[in-house]
DNA sequence: TTAATGACCTATC
DNA sequence: CGATAGGCCATTA
């Protein structure tokens, strides 16, 4: 199913649908998701959508990081430490700066 | 309808 | 590298 076909009415829902499709062991960036929505400027909205994340159990928000692979500071799911643990548990590695190696684990949707 | 908000991004110092 | 500022835009109160 194409991302472009996802039109649940609100951008938030679209974001959720996309995030749900991120496979384990991969991560996506806010800007990337925004681009998937055909609106590169929605990067902030994407973050906000996850901020008010209604279903932390259905939405793997821990697989969404910023442009540099850094985990969110205000992670409303148990702290950034929690997010790193979850990713690490999926096989995602971090560099010495504590950032996800995007060059290897960035999710590529087509 | 208006104003405020923010898990971003880019530029500048 | 860290701090600051502005812009961007959907959502909410």
mmCIF file of C-alpha atoms (C1' of nucleotides) in Angstrom:
data_model
loop_
_atom_site.group_PDB
_atom_site.id
_atom_site.type_symbol
_atom_site.label_atom_id
_atom_site.label_comp_id
_atom_site.label_asym_id
_atom_site.label_seq_id
_atom_site.Cartn_x
_atom_site.Cartn_y
_atom_site.Cartn_z
ATOM 1 C CA UNK A 1 0.000 0.000 0.000
ATOM 2 C CA UNK A 2 1.352 3.334 -1.044
ATOM 3 C CA UNK A 3 1.884 6.018 1.471
ATOM 4 C CA UNK A 4 0.248 8.457 -0.858
ATOM 5 C CA UNK A 5 -2.914 6.389 -0.687
ATOM 6 C CA UNK A 6 -3.204 6.902 3.040
ATOM 7 C CA UNK A 7 -5.747 9.597 3.555
ATOM 8 C CA UNK A 8 -7.374 9.150 6.904
ATOM 9 C CA UNK A 9 -8.598 12.689 7.030
ATOM 10 C CA UNK A 10 -6.039 14.252 9.316
ATOM 11 C CA UNK A 11 -2.301 14.495 8.963
ATOM 12 C CA UNK A 12 -1.917 12.968 12.388
ATOM 13 C CA UNK A 13 -3.624 9.780 11.289
ATOM 14 C CA UNK A 14 -1.458 9.650 8.212
ATOM 15 C CA UNK A 15 1.611 9.982 10.365
ATOM 16 C CA UNK A 16 0.431 7.169 12.583
ATOM 17 C CA UNK A 17 -0.221 4.920 9.594
ATOM 18 C CA UNK A 18 3.232 5.565 8.244
ATOM 19 C CA UNK A 19 4.974 5.043 11.564
ATOM 20 C CA UNK A 20 3.144 1.760 11.985
ATOM 21 C CA UNK A 21 4.701 0.588 8.738
ATOM 22 C CA UNK A 22 8.255 1.122 9.882
ATOM 23 C CA UNK A 23 9.782 -2.372 10.115
ATOM 24 C CA UNK A 24 11.645 -3.461 13.218
ATOM 25 C CA UNK A 25 15.313 -2.699 13.120
ATOM 26 C CA UNK A 26 14.744 0.384 11.009
ATOM 27 C CA UNK A 27 14.186 4.019 11.853
ATOM 28 C CA UNK A 28 12.661 6.981 10.081
ATOM 29 C CA UNK A 29 13.161 10.699 10.485
ATOM 30 C CA UNK A 30 10.527 13.347 11.033
ATOM 31 C CA UNK A 31 11.535 15.157 7.889
ATOM 32 C CA UNK A 32 11.383 11.934 5.933
ATOM 33 C CA UNK A 33 7.858 11.206 7.058
ATOM 34 C CA UNK A 34 6.916 14.769 6.257
ATOM 35 C CA UNK A 35 8.196 14.221 2.742
ATOM 36 C CA UNK A 36 6.147 11.043 2.469
ATOM 37 C CA UNK A 37 3.110 13.166 3.152
ATOM 38 C CA UNK A 38 4.091 15.272 0.182
ATOM 39 C CA UNK A 39 4.691 18.175 2.576
ATOM 40 C CA UNK A 40 8.340 18.547 3.597
ATOM 41 C CA UNK A 41 7.377 21.320 5.990
ATOM 42 C CA UNK A 42 5.232 19.164 8.210
ATOM 43 C CA UNK A 43 8.267 17.939 10.112
ATOM 44 C CA UNK A 44 7.079 19.694 13.254
ATOM 45 C CA UNK A 45 3.562 18.436 12.864
ATOM 46 C CA UNK A 46 4.906 14.916 12.551
ATOM 47 C CA UNK A 47 6.711 15.302 15.833
ATOM 48 C CA UNK A 48 3.651 16.766 17.450
ATOM 49 C CA UNK A 49 1.531 13.920 16.173
ATOM 50 C CA UNK A 50 3.760 11.466 17.993
ATOM 51 C CA UNK A 51 3.854 13.744 21.016
ATOM 52 C CA UNK A 52 0.139 13.255 21.441
ATOM 53 C CA UNK A 53 0.590 9.647 20.428
ATOM 54 C CA UNK A 54 -2.714 8.007 21.454
ATOM 55 C CA UNK A 55 -1.548 4.390 21.123
ATOM 56 C CA UNK A 56 2.046 3.891 22.265
ATOM 57 C CA UNK A 57 1.468 0.167 21.986
ATOM 58 C CA UNK A 58 0.428 0.243 18.355
ATOM 59 C CA UNK A 59 2.678 3.009 17.177
ATOM 60 C CA UNK A 60 6.436 2.333 17.272
ATOM 61 C CA UNK A 61 7.262 5.950 17.965
ATOM 62 C CA UNK A 62 10.673 4.887 19.215
ATOM 63 C CA UNK A 63 11.643 4.216 15.605
ATOM 64 C CA UNK A 64 11.227 7.849 14.718
ATOM 65 C CA UNK A 65 14.222 10.091 15.245
ATOM 66 C CA UNK A 66 15.284 13.507 14.118
ATOM 67 C CA UNK A 67 17.424 14.293 11.127
ATOM 68 C CA UNK A 68 20.658 13.344 12.855
ATOM 69 C CA UNK A 69 19.395 10.084 14.302
ATOM 70 C CA UNK A 70 19.100 11.567 17.760
ATOM 71 C CA UNK A 71 16.327 10.331 19.993
ATOM 72 C CA UNK A 72 13.802 12.758 21.284
ATOM 73 C CA UNK A 73 14.472 14.526 24.555
ATOM 74 C CA UNK A 74 10.812 14.757 25.505
ATOM 75 C CA UNK A 75 10.026 11.182 24.651
ATOM 76 C CA UNK A 76 6.626 10.695 26.262
ATOM 77 C CA UNK A 77 6.982 6.957 26.372
ATOM 78 C CA UNK A 78 9.473 6.396 29.141
ATOM 79 C CA UNK A 79 12.362 8.726 28.455
ATOM 80 C CA UNK A 80 15.044 8.801 25.800
ATOM 81 C CA UNK A 81 16.848 6.017 27.570
ATOM 82 C CA UNK A 82 13.802 3.837 26.995
ATOM 83 C CA UNK A 83 13.756 4.670 23.326
ATOM 84 C CA UNK A 84 17.384 3.787 22.906
ATOM 85 C CA UNK A 85 16.855 0.500 24.687
ATOM 86 C CA UNK A 86 13.959 -0.425 22.432
ATOM 87 C CA UNK A 87 15.927 0.336 19.298
ATOM 88 C CA UNK A 88 18.975 -1.461 20.589
ATOM 89 C CA UNK A 89 16.730 -4.411 21.300
ATOM 90 C CA UNK A 90 15.771 -4.474 17.639
ATOM 91 C CA UNK A 91 19.372 -4.559 16.540
ATOM 92 C CA UNK A 92 19.799 -0.880 15.836
ATOM 93 C CA UNK A 93 23.271 0.353 16.655
ATOM 94 C CA UNK A 94 24.376 3.746 17.904
ATOM 95 C CA UNK A 95 27.571 5.639 17.358
ATOM 96 C CA UNK A 96 29.727 7.122 20.078
ATOM 97 C CA UNK A 97 27.551 10.192 20.109
ATOM 98 C CA UNK A 98 24.487 8.136 21.001
ATOM 99 C CA UNK A 99 22.947 8.647 17.614
ATOM 100 C CA UNK A 100 21.410 6.022 15.360
ATOM 101 C CA UNK A 101 23.534 5.132 12.360
ATOM 102 C CA UNK A 102 21.108 6.450 9.788
ATOM 103 C CA UNK A 103 23.315 5.376 6.924
ATOM 104 C CA UNK A 104 22.569 1.791 7.903
ATOM 105 C CA UNK A 105 19.235 1.763 9.663
ATOM 106 C CA UNK A 106 17.273 4.466 7.928
ATOM 107 C CA UNK A 107 14.002 3.061 6.654
ATOM 108 C CA UNK A 108 13.567 3.401 2.934
ATOM 109 C CA UNK A 109 10.007 3.369 1.682
ATOM 110 C CA UNK A 110 9.183 3.147 -2.005
ATOM 111 C "C1'" DT B 1 -11.920 32.933 14.385
ATOM 112 C "C1'" DT B 2 -7.665 33.977 16.831
ATOM 113 C "C1'" DA B 3 -3.876 32.731 19.493
ATOM 114 C "C1'" DA B 4 -0.851 29.416 21.300
ATOM 115 C "C1'" DT B 5 1.818 25.187 20.854
ATOM 116 C "C1'" DG B 6 5.671 22.020 19.503
ATOM 117 C "C1'" DA B 7 9.073 14.732 19.575
ATOM 118 C "C1'" DC B 8 11.721 19.957 13.563
ATOM 119 C "C1'" DC B 9 14.932 22.292 10.338
ATOM 120 C "C1'" DT B 10 18.082 25.753 8.811
ATOM 121 C "C1'" DA B 11 20.935 29.672 9.369
ATOM 122 C "C1'" DT B 12 23.865 32.543 12.063
ATOM 123 C "C1'" DC B 13 27.073 33.886 15.867
ATOM 124 C "C1'" DC C 1 30.170 22.571 19.714
ATOM 125 C "C1'" DG C 2 26.349 25.222 22.094
ATOM 126 C "C1'" DA C 3 22.940 28.905 22.019
ATOM 127 C "C1'" DT C 4 19.622 31.857 19.637
ATOM 128 C "C1'" DA C 5 16.216 33.132 16.151
ATOM 129 C "C1'" DG C 6 13.002 32.629 12.524
ATOM 130 C "C1'" DG C 7 10.062 29.955 9.652
ATOM 131 C "C1'" DC C 8 7.152 26.349 8.791
ATOM 132 C "C1'" DC C 9 2.196 24.252 9.550
ATOM 133 C "C1'" DA C 10 -1.663 21.164 11.486
ATOM 134 C "C1'" DT C 11 -4.035 20.819 15.736
ATOM 135 C "C1'" DT C 12 -6.219 22.433 19.925
ATOM 136 C "C1'" DA C 13 -8.342 25.438 23.355
#
